[in-house]
Amino acid sequence: MSFPEGFLWGCSTAAYQVEGGNAGSNWTAWERKKRLEPCGPASNSWELWREDVRALQELHANAYRFSVEWSRVEPHPGEYDEAVLERYALQAKALRLAGIRPIVSLHHFSEPAWLYERWPQGWLTDAPVGPFLDFVERVSGALRGEVSDWVTFNEPMVWLLFGYGLGFWPPGFRRGLSLERTFVHNGLIARVARAHNEAYRLLKADNPDARVSLAQNMVDLEPARANVADLGALQAWDRFMHGHLLDLAKSAGTLDFIGVNYYTRIYVRSSPFFPMGVMPCYGELERALGHRLFHLLGGRRGGRALTDMGWEVVPEGLGRVLGRLHRAYGLPLLVTENGIADATGLKREDFLREHVSAMGDAMAQGADVFGYLHWSLVDNYEWGSFAPRFGLYSVDKDAAYKRRPANGSKLFTQIAKTNASCLATNK
Ligand code: BGC
């Protein structure tokens, strides 16, 4: 299948995961506290960003989504580092000159440590909204003329769930059974939606032609059992993780498109043991509970091949998710992330081919998708570990962080070059 002219083929990264040297981030403090593998120099992209641009050129990419690190731009409250802003502007310009459209995320999980030193309750109060918007305004001004595509928040619901609900990520708050009360009734999601809406307005005021959205993690959901209770649980989880925030942004008119991060499907089951009475059957949950307990509690996984993250490979789920979003919102869609942790590299080609083809099917049925950004360009820091390998390029830390094409990069290049999905085997 051929894709429309001007279709975007590219990659996504996030500053904290690739740049290195972001010691002012709340993630660095968290790594120390939890004794996680330190991110440290990451993939050294702060130094080697030109290599990254070169890799994108080799891939024939015409788009690159990267994020701007808040703690680097504003190392102390109210103090902005102009040299850092200039460096991001230079990177965006170099991308543009290479025919690669820069798409910039403003919040990709990592936040300045000072934010939580000042306001330990973080986003449970209104305090971070103002500083976040000041940061957005600065970045928008610094990148004026270079960037017109923006993602305000990356996967806000994953960030909130892990950081403010389950305590897996900083700031480490656990809400347990009061998850829904904190997130929905006490307005945590609405606060983040407000921050997004205001950021949207700032970016549009700076450049009325800007295209602004957020990137929502979309999971292909299935009921664990074909009964009313599990279907109800699925709908509740879908509303909570996907719909609630998007509906708030849509009704405020602050979505020029929807950014879709798609990785896998999960089964959802009703269960009295989990917050909101919902058991979302992620691989992470199975790992945390152990196989036996997971199944005793009624957990279900499908029989598909697994990625190194333990996520099932379900390409047609991408098509379903795009179709559902198209029907529900009628907005243009951009696949802002899709990829596979695969240290052997042996599964990446099939993964890519099948997901691109599922996206093509959704488009043939009417979904208005204008681009596909693969996660990720280079191997990077996967929020606590370097073990998962998502890169179309591997990074050799022992050889001055040299980038080398990994399996999947050839196929990606072929797809981007021909602007067509490649069904024939390319091994
Ligand atoms: C996030 C990335 C992450 C990727 C793979 C997405 O949830 O936006 O930061 O590395 O998935 O886990």
Coordinates of C-alpha atoms in Angstrom, one line a residue, residues 253-416:
G253 CA -10.7 22.8 21.3
T254 CA -7.0 22.2 22.0
L255 CA -6.3 19.1 19.9
D256 CA -5.2 19.9 16.3
F257 CA -4.5 16.1 16.0
I258 CA -4.2 13.2 18.3
G259 CA -0.7 11.7 19.0
V260 CA -1.0 8.0 19.4
N261 CA 1.6 5.9 21.2
Y262 CA 0.7 2.2 20.6
Y263 CA 2.6 -0.8 21.8
T264 CA 0.3 -3.7 22.8
R265 CA -3.1 -5.0 23.9
I266 CA -4.2 -6.0 27.3
Y267 CA -7.1 -8.0 28.7
V268 CA -9.2 -6.2 31.3
R269 CA -11.1 -8.0 34.0
S270 CA -13.4 -6.8 36.8
S271 CA -11.9 -7.6 40.2
P272 CA -12.6 -6.5 43.8
F273 CA -8.8 -6.6 44.5
F274 CA -7.7 -3.7 42.3
P275 CA -8.4 0.1 42.3
M276 CA -11.6 1.0 40.5
G277 CA -12.6 -2.7 40.6
V278 CA -10.5 -3.2 37.4
M279 CA -7.6 -5.6 36.8
P280 CA -5.7 -4.5 33.7
C281 CA -3.6 -7.5 32.8
Y282 CA -0.3 -6.0 31.8
G283 CA 2.9 -8.1 31.6
E284 CA 4.3 -5.8 34.4
L285 CA 1.5 -6.9 36.7
E286 CA 2.1 -10.5 36.0
R287 CA 5.8 -9.9 36.8
A288 CA 5.0 -8.0 40.0
L289 CA 2.6 -10.6 41.3
G290 CA 4.3 -13.7 40.0
H291 CA 2.7 -16.0 37.4
R292 CA 0.7 -18.0 40.0
L293 CA -0.9 -15.2 41.9
F294 CA -1.6 -13.3 38.7
H295 CA -3.6 -16.3 37.4
L296 CA -5.2 -17.1 40.7
L297 CA -6.6 -13.5 40.6
G298 CA -8.0 -14.2 37.2
G299 CA -5.2 -12.5 35.1
R300 CA -5.2 -13.3 31.4
R301 CA -2.6 -12.8 28.7
G302 CA -2.9 -13.8 25.1
G303 CA -0.7 -16.3 23.4
R304 CA 1.1 -13.9 21.1
A305 CA 4.9 -13.5 20.8
L306 CA 6.3 -11.2 23.5
T307 CA 8.7 -8.3 23.3
D308 CA 11.6 -8.0 25.8
M309 CA 9.2 -5.9 27.9
G310 CA 6.9 -8.8 28.1
W311 CA 4.3 -7.0 25.9
E312 CA 2.3 -9.0 23.4
V313 CA 2.8 -8.2 19.8
V314 CA -0.6 -7.4 18.4
P315 CA -0.2 -5.4 15.2
E316 CA -3.9 -5.4 14.3
G317 CA -4.5 -3.6 17.7
L318 CA -2.9 -0.5 16.2
G319 CA -5.5 -0.6 13.4
R320 CA -8.3 -1.0 15.9
V321 CA -7.0 1.9 18.1
L322 CA -6.7 4.2 15.2
G323 CA -10.2 3.3 13.9
R324 CA -11.7 3.9 17.3
L325 CA -10.1 7.3 17.7
H326 CA -11.1 8.3 14.2
R327 CA -14.7 7.4 14.9
A328 CA -14.8 9.0 18.4
Y329 CA -13.0 12.2 17.6
G330 CA -12.8 12.7 13.9
L331 CA -9.4 14.3 14.2
P332 CA -6.2 13.8 12.2
L333 CA -4.0 11.2 13.9
L334 CA -0.2 10.9 14.2
V335 CA 1.4 7.7 15.4
T336 CA 3.8 9.4 17.8
E337 CA 5.3 6.1 19.1
N338 CA 5.4 2.4 18.1
G339 CA 8.3 0.1 18.5
I340 CA 9.7 -3.1 20.0
A341 CA 12.2 -3.9 22.7
D342 CA 14.1 -6.6 21.0
A343 CA 17.7 -7.2 22.0
T344 CA 18.2 -9.9 19.3
G345 CA 16.8 -7.6 16.7
L346 CA 15.1 -10.6 15.1
K347 CA 11.6 -9.6 15.7
R348 CA 11.8 -5.9 14.7
E349 CA 11.3 -6.2 10.9
D350 CA 8.1 -8.2 11.2
F351 CA 6.9 -5.9 14.0
L352 CA 7.5 -2.9 11.8
R353 CA 6.1 -4.4 8.6
E354 CA 2.9 -5.6 10.4
H355 CA 2.2 -2.5 12.3
V356 CA 2.7 -0.3 9.2
S357 CA 0.4 -2.5 7.3
A358 CA -2.3 -2.4 10.1
M359 CA -2.0 1.4 10.1
G360 CA -2.5 1.3 6.3
D361 CA -5.7 -0.8 6.8
A362 CA -7.1 1.7 9.2
M363 CA -6.4 4.5 6.8
A364 CA -8.1 2.5 4.0
Q365 CA -11.1 2.5 6.2
G366 CA -11.1 6.2 6.7
A367 CA -8.7 7.0 9.6
D368 CA -6.9 10.3 8.7
V369 CA -3.3 9.3 9.8
F370 CA -0.6 11.7 8.6
G371 CA 2.5 10.0 10.0
Y372 CA 4.3 7.2 11.7
L373 CA 7.1 7.8 14.2
H374 CA 9.0 4.7 15.3
W375 CA 10.2 4.3 18.9
S376 CA 13.0 4.7 18.9
L377 CA 15.9 6.1 16.9
V378 CA 18.7 4.9 19.2
D379 CA 18.9 2.5 22.1
N380 CA 18.1 4.5 25.2
Y381 CA 17.4 4.6 28.9
E382 CA 14.1 2.8 29.6
W383 CA 13.1 4.4 32.8
G384 CA 15.3 2.4 35.2
S385 CA 17.3 0.2 32.9
F386 CA 19.3 0.2 29.7
A387 CA 18.4 -3.5 29.0
P388 CA 15.5 -3.0 26.7
R389 CA 16.7 -2.2 23.2
F390 CA 14.2 -0.2 21.2
G391 CA 16.7 1.5 18.7
L392 CA 16.8 1.3 15.0
Y393 CA 20.4 2.2 15.8
S394 CA 22.3 0.5 18.5
V395 CA 24.6 2.5 20.7
D396 CA 28.1 1.2 21.6
K397 CA 29.0 2.8 24.9
D398 CA 32.5 1.2 24.7
A399 CA 33.2 2.8 21.3
A400 CA 32.5 6.5 22.1
Y401 CA 28.7 5.9 21.8
K402 CA 28.9 5.0 18.2
R403 CA 25.6 4.5 16.5
R404 CA 25.2 1.4 14.3
P405 CA 22.2 0.5 12.2
A406 CA 20.2 -2.3 13.9
N407 CA 17.8 -4.8 12.5
G408 CA 14.8 -3.0 11.2
S409 CA 16.6 0.1 10.0
K410 CA 16.9 -1.3 6.4
L411 CA 13.2 -2.0 6.2
F412 CA 12.4 1.4 7.8
T413 CA 14.5 3.1 5.1
Q414 CA 12.8 1.2 2.4
I415 CA 9.3 2.1 3.7
A416 CA 10.2 5.8 4.1

